[in-house]
CSV table of C-alpha atoms in Angstrom, one decimal:
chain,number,residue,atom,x,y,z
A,17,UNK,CA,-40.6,11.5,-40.3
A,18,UNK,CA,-41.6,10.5,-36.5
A,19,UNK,CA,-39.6,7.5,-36.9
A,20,UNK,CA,-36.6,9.8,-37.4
A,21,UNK,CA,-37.2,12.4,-35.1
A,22,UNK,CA,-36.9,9.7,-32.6
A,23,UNK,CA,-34.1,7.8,-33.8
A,24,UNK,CA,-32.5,11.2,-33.7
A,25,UNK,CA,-33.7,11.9,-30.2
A,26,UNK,CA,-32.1,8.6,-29.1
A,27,UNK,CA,-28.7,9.7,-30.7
A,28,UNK,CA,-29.0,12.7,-28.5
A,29,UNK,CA,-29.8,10.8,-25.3
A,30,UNK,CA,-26.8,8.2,-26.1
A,31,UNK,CA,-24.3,10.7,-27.3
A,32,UNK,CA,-25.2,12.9,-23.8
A,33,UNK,CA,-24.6,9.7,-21.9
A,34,UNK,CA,-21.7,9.0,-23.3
A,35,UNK,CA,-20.1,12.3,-22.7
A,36,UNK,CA,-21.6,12.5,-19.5
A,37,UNK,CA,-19.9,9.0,-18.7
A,38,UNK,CA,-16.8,10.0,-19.8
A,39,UNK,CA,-16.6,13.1,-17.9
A,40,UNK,CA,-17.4,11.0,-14.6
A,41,UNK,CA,-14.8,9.3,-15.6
A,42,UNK,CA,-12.1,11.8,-16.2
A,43,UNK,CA,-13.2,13.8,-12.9
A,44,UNK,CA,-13.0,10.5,-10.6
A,45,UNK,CA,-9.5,11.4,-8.8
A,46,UNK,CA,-10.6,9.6,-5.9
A,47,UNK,CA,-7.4,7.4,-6.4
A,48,UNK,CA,-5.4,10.1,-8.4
A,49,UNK,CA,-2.5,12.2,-6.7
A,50,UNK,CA,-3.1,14.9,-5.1
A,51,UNK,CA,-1.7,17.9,-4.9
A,52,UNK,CA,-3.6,20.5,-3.0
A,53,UNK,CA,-7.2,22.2,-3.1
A,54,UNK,CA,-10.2,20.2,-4.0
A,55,UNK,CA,-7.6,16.9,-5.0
A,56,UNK,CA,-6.3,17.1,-1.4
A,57,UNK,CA,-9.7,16.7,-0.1
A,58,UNK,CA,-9.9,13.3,-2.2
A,59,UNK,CA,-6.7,12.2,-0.4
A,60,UNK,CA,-7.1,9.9,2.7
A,61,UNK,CA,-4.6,8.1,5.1
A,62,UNK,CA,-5.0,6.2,8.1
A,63,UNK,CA,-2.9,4.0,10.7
A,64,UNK,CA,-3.0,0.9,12.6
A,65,UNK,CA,-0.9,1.5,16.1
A,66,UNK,CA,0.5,-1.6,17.4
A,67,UNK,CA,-0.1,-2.8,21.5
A,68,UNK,CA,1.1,0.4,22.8
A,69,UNK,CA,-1.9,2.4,21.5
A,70,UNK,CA,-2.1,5.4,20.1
A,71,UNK,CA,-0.8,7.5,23.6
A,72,UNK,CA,2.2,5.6,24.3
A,73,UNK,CA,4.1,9.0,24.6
A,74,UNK,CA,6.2,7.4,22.5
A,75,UNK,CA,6.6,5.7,19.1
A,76,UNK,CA,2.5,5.2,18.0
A,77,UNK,CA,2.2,8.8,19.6
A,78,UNK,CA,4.6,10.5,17.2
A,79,UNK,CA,3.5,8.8,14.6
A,80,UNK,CA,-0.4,10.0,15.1
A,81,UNK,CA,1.0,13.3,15.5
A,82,UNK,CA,2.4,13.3,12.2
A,83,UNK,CA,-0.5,11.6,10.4
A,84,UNK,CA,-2.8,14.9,12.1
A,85,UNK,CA,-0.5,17.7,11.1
A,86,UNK,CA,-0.1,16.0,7.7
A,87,UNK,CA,-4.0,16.2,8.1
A,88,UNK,CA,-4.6,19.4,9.2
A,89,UNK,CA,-2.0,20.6,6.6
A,90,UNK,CA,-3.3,19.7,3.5
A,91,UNK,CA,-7.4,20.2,4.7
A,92,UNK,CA,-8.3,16.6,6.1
A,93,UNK,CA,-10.4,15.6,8.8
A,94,UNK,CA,-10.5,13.0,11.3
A,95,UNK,CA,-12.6,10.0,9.8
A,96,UNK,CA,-13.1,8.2,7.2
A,97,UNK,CA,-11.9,9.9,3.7
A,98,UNK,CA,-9.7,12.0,5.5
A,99,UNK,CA,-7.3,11.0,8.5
A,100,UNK,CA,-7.6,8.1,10.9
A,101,UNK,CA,-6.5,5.7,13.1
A,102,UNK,CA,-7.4,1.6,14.4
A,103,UNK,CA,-5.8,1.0,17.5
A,104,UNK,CA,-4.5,-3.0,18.6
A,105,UNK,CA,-5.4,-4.1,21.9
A,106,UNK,CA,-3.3,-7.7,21.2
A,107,UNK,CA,-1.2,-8.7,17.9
A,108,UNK,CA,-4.7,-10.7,16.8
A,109,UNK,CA,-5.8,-7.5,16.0
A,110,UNK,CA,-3.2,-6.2,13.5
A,111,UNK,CA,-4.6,-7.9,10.1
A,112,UNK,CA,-8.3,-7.4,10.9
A,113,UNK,CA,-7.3,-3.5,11.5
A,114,UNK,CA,-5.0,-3.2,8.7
A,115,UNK,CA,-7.8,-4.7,6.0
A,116,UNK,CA,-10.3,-2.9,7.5
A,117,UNK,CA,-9.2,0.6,6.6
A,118,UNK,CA,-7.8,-0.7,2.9
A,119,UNK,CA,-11.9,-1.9,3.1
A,120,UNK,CA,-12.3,1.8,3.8
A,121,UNK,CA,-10.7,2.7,1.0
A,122,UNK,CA,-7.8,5.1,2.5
A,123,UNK,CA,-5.6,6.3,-0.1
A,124,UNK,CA,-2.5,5.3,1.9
A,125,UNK,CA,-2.6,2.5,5.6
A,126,UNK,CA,0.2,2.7,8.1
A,127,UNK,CA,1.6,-0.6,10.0
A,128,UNK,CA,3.5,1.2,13.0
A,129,UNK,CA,6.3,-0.6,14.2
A,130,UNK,CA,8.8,-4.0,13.7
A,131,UNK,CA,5.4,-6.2,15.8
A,132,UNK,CA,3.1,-5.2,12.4
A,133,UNK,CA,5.6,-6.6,9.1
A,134,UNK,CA,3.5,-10.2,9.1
A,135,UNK,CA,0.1,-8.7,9.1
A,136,UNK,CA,1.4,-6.1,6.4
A,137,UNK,CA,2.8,-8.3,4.0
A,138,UNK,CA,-0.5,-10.6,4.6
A,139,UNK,CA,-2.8,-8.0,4.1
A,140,UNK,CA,-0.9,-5.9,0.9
A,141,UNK,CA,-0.8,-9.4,-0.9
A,142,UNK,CA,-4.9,-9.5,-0.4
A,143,UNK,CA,-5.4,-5.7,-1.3
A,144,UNK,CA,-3.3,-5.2,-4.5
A,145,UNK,CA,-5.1,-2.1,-5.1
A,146,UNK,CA,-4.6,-0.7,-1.9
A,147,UNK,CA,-1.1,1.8,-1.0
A,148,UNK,CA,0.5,0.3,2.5
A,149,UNK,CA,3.6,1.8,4.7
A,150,UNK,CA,5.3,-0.2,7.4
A,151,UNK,CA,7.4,1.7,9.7
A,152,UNK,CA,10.8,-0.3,11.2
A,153,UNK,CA,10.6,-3.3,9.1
A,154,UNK,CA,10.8,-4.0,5.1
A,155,UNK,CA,8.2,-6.0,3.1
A,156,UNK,CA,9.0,-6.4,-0.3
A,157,UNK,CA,5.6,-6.1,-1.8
A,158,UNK,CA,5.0,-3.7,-4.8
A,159,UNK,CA,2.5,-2.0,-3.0
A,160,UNK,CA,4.1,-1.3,0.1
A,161,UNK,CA,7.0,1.4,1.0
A,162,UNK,CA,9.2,0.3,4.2
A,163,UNK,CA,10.0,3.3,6.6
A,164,UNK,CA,13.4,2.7,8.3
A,165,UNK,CA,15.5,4.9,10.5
A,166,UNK,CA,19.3,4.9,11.7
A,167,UNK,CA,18.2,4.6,15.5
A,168,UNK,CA,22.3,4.2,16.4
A,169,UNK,CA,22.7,7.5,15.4
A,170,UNK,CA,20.4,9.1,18.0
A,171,UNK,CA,21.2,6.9,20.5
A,172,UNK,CA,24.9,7.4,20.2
A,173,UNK,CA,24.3,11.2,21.1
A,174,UNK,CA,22.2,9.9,24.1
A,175,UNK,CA,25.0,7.7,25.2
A,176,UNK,CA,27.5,10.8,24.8
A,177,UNK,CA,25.2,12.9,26.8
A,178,UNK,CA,24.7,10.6,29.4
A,179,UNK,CA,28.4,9.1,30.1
A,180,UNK,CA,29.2,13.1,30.8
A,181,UNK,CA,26.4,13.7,32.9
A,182,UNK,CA,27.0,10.4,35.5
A,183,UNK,CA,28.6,11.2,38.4
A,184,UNK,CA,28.4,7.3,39.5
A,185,UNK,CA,30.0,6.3,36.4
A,186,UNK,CA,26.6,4.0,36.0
A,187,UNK,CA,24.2,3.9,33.3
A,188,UNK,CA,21.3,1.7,32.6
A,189,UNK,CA,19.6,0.8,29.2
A,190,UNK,CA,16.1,-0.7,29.0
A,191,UNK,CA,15.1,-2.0,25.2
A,192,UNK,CA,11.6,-3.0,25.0
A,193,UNK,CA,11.8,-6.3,22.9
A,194,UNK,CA,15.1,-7.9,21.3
A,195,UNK,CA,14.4,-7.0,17.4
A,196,UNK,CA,16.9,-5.1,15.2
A,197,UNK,CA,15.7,-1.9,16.0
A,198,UNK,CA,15.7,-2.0,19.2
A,199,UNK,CA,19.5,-3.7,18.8
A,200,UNK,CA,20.0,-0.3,17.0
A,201,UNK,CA,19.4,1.4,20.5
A,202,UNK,CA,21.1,-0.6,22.3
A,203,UNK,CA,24.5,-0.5,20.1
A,204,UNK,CA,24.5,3.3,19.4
A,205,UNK,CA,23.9,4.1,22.9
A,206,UNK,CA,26.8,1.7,24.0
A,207,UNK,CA,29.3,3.1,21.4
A,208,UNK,CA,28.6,6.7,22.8
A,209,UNK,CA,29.2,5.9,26.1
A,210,UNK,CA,32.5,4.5,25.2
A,211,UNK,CA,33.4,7.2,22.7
A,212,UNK,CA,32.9,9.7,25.3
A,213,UNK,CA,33.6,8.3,28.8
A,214,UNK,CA,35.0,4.4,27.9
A,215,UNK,CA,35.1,3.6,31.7
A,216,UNK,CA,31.7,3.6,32.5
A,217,UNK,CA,29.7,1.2,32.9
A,218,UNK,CA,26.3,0.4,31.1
A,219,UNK,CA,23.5,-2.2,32.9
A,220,UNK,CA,21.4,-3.9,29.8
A,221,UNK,CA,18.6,-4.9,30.1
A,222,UNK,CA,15.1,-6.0,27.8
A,223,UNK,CA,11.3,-6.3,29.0
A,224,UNK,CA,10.1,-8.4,26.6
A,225,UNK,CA,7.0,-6.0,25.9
A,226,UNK,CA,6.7,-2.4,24.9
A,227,UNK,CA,3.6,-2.1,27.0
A,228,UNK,CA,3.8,-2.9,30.2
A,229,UNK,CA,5.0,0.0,32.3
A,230,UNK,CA,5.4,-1.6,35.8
A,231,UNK,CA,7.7,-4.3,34.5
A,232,UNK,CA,9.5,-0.9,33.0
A,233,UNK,CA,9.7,0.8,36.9
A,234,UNK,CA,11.0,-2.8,38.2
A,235,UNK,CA,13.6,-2.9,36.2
A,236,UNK,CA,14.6,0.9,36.9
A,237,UNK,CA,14.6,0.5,40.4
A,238,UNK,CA,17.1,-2.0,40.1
A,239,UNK,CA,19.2,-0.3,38.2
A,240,UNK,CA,19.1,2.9,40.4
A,241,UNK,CA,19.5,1.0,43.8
A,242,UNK,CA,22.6,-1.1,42.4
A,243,UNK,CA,24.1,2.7,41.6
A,244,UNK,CA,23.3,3.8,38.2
A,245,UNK,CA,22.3,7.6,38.0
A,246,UNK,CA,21.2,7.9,34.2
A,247,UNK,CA,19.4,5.2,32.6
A,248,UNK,CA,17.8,5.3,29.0
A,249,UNK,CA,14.8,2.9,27.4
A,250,UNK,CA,14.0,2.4,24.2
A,251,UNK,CA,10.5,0.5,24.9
A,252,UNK,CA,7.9,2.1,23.9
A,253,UNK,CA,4.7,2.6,27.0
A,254,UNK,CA,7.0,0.3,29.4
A,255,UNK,CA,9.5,3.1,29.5
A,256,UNK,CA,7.0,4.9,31.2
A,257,UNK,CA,7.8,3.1,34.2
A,258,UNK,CA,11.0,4.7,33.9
A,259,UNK,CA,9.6,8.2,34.4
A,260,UNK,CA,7.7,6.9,37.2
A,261,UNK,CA,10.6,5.6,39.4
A,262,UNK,CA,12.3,8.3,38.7
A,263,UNK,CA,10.4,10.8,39.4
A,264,UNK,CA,9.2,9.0,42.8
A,265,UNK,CA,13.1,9.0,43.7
A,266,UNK,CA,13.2,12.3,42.9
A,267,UNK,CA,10.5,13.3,44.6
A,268,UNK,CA,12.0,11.5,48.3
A,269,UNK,CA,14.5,13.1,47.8
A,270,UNK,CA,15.4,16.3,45.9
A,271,UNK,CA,19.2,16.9,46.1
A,272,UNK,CA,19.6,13.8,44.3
A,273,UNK,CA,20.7,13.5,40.8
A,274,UNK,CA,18.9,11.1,39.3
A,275,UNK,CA,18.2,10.9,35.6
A,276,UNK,CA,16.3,9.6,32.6
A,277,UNK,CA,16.4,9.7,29.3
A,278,UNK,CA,13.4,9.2,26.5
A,279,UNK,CA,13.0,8.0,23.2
A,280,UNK,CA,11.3,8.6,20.2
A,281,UNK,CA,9.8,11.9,21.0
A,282,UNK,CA,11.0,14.5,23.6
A,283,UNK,CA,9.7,13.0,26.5
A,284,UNK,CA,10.2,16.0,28.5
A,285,UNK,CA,6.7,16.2,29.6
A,286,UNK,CA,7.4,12.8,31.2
A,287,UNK,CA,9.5,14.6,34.6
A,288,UNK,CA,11.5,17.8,33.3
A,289,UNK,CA,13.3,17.7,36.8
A,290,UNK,CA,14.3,13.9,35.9
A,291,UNK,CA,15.0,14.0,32.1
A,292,UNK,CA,18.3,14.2,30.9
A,293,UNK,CA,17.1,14.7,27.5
A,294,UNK,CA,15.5,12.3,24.4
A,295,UNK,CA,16.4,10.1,21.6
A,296,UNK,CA,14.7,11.0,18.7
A,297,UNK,CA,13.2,9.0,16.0
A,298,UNK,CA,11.4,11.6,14.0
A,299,UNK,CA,8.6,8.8,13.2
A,300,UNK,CA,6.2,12.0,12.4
A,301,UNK,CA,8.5,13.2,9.8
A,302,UNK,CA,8.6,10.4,8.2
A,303,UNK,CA,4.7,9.9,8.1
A,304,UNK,CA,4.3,13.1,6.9
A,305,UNK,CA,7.0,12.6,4.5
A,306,UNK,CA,5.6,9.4,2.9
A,307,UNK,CA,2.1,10.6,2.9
A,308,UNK,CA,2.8,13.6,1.2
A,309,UNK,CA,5.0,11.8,-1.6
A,310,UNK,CA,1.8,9.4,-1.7
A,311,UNK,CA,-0.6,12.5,-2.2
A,312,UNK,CA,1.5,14.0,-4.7
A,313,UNK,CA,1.5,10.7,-7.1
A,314,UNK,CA,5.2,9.9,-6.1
A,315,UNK,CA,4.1,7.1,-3.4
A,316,UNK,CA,7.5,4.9,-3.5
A,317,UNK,CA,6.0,0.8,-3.4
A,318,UNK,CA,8.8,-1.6,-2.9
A,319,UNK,CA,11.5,0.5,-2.1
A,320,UNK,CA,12.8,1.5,1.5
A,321,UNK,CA,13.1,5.1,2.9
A,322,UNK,CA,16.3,5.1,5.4
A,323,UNK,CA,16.0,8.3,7.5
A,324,UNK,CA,19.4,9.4,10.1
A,325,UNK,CA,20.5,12.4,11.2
A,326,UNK,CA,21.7,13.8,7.2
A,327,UNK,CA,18.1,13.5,6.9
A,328,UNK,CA,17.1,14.8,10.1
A,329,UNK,CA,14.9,11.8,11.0
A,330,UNK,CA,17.1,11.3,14.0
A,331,UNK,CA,18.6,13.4,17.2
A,332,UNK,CA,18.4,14.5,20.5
A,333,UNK,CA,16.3,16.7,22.7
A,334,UNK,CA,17.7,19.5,24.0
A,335,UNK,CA,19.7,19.0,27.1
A,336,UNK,CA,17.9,19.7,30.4
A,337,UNK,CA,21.7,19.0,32.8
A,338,UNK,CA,22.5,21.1,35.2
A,339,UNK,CA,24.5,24.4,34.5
A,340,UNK,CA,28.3,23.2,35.4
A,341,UNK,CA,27.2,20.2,33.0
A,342,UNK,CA,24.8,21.3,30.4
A,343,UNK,CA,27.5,23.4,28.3
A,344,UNK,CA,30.0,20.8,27.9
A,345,UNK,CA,27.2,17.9,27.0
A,346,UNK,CA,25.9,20.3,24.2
A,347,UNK,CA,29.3,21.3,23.0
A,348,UNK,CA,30.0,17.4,23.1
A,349,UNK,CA,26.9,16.3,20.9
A,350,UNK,CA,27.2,19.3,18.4
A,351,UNK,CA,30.6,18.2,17.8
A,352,UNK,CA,29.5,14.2,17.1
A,353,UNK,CA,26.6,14.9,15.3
A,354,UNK,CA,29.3,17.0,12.5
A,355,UNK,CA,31.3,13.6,12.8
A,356,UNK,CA,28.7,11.8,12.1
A,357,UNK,CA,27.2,14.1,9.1
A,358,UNK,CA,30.2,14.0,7.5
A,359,UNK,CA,31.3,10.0,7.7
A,360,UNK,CA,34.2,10.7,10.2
A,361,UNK,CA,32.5,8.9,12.2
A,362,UNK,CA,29.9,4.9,11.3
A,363,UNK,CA,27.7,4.5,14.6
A,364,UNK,CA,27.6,0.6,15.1
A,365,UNK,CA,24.0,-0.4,14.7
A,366,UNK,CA,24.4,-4.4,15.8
A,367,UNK,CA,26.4,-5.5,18.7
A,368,UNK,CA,28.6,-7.4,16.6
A,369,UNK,CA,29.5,-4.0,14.7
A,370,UNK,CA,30.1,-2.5,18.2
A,371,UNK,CA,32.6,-5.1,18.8
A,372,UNK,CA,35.3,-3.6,16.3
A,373,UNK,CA,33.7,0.0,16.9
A,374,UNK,CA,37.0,2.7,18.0
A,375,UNK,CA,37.0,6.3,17.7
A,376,UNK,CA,40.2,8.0,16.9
């Protein structure tokens, strides 16, 4: 009789543990979609900014801001097992950064920018069981979703905006690095200026980095003294330089038109006296885009998300021109962006495609 009172009393014990394991596992959604409440909270994402930090004003800066509303959103905080972010101080450090918060075990890691798509691919081939997101480039990895936008298109509307506002008939383009994205720039920007104002003339010219800012004011200051009145960069923290020159300009002296124009985010903040208006590459809707999709059990490894202006991933700031200009440059860009909506109108996104490129 004792004997089977205990034999009894380990059925009990064995039966509770097995429930009890089973239940652990069914509520273990640590790695399950979420999709609000309680799952949220079990959600986490993180980033890895490339060399121009995470306060570039630019490109790593819109995408932290989209990573911390998506965060704030859906009832995150900052840190590990909610939102985060690893800055790089060199390229050496974009591997160690991006394993390090798969390590962590966020839900979802970012690669920002073209600079990252070697370390990603290294890193997602090590971490099988980790979600990865590269923004600019595609790596064709199962477990990784490639974030790519149609930079021409926003460009082009700069180009428009800034061949009507130059009086000099004298632009100036700055690209950071020469990669396909930033060819993107430089060819929408080109075919703008032609579609809108085909005599004037447009100074190129690349840094080689995306995070020096002085080399970005040297190059400016050429530009302006050898007549340009508008120029546009698309290069990240060296753009900044941009602002600086010509805002110092400005600042001598104050009658003089001289403009810039930002990328990425409106960089209005930069001079509003001294920008023309922004190229936008709506980076932190496509973070909080992705991450949501990821949250929600719909994360889409291997396959590319292509964000223009039907998508409104792309566009322009508003216009900050002067009052006998302003009217006719936003009149000008609503009537392109339509075009371009609709098909009328391809924006040339490699200078080879800007070689046949003619408006009707």
């Amino acid at each position: 009789m004792k004997k089977r009172k205990i034999g009894m009393a380990l059925s009990l014990v064995l039966a509770a543990g097995t429930l009890l394991g089973a239940c652990g596992k069914s509520d273990d959604t640590s790695k399950e979609p979420a999709t609000g409440g309680e799952k949220a909270n079990k959600f986490s994402v993180a980033m890895v900014t490339d060399v121009g930090g995470v306060d570039d004003k630019s490109f790593n800066q819109s995408a932290w801001e989209g990573l911390q509303k998506f965060g704030k959103d859906n009832g995150l905080t900052k840190g590990k097992g909610g939102y985060d972010y690893l800055q790089s101080k060199s390229d050496a450090d974009y591997s160690t950064n991006l394993n390090t918060l798969a390590r962590q075990d966020f839900d979802l890691v970012y690669g920002i920018g073209f600079l990252m798509q070697a370390a990603v691919e290294e890193i997602a081939k090590q971490q099988k069981d980790s979600n990865f997101a590269i923004i600019d480039a595609e790596v064709k990895q199962p477990n990784v979703a490639s974030v790519l936008f149609k930079e021409q298109e926003a460009a082009f509307l700069a180009g428009v905006a800034a061949a009507l506002q130059t009086k000099s008939n004298h632009i100036g383009f700055i690209g950071g690095m020469e990669i396909p994205v930033i060819e993107r720039f430089e060819a929408g920007f080109l075919a703008g200026v032609k579609a809108a104002k085909p005599e004037v003339k447009v100074d190129v010219q690349y840094a080689g980095a995306f995070d020096k800012a002085e080399l970005g004011q040297n190059i400016s200051s050429k530009m302006y003294s050898s007549g340009a009145d508008v120029v546009f960069h698309a290069a990240g923290g060296t753009g900044n330089g941009l602002f600086k020159e010509a805002t110092d300009r400005k600042a001598k002296d104050p009658s003089k038109e001289i403009w810039a124009i930002g990328v990425d985010r409106d960089q209005n903040d930069m001079g509003p006296d001294i920008v023309l208006t922004s190229a936008l590459k709506r980076v932190d809707v496509a973070v909080q885009d992705l991450s949501k999709k990821a949250m929600d059990g719909n994360f889409p490894g291997g396959e590319v998300a292509l964000y223009g202006l039907a998508e409104d991933g792309v566009g322009v700031a508003p216009i900050n021109a002067k009052a006998d200009k302003k009217d006719a440059i936003e009149a000008a860009v609503k009537d392109w962006v339509e075009k371009i909506k609709s098909g009328a109108v391809k924006v040339p996104g490699t200078r080879a495609e800007l070689k046949t490129f003619s408006v009707k």
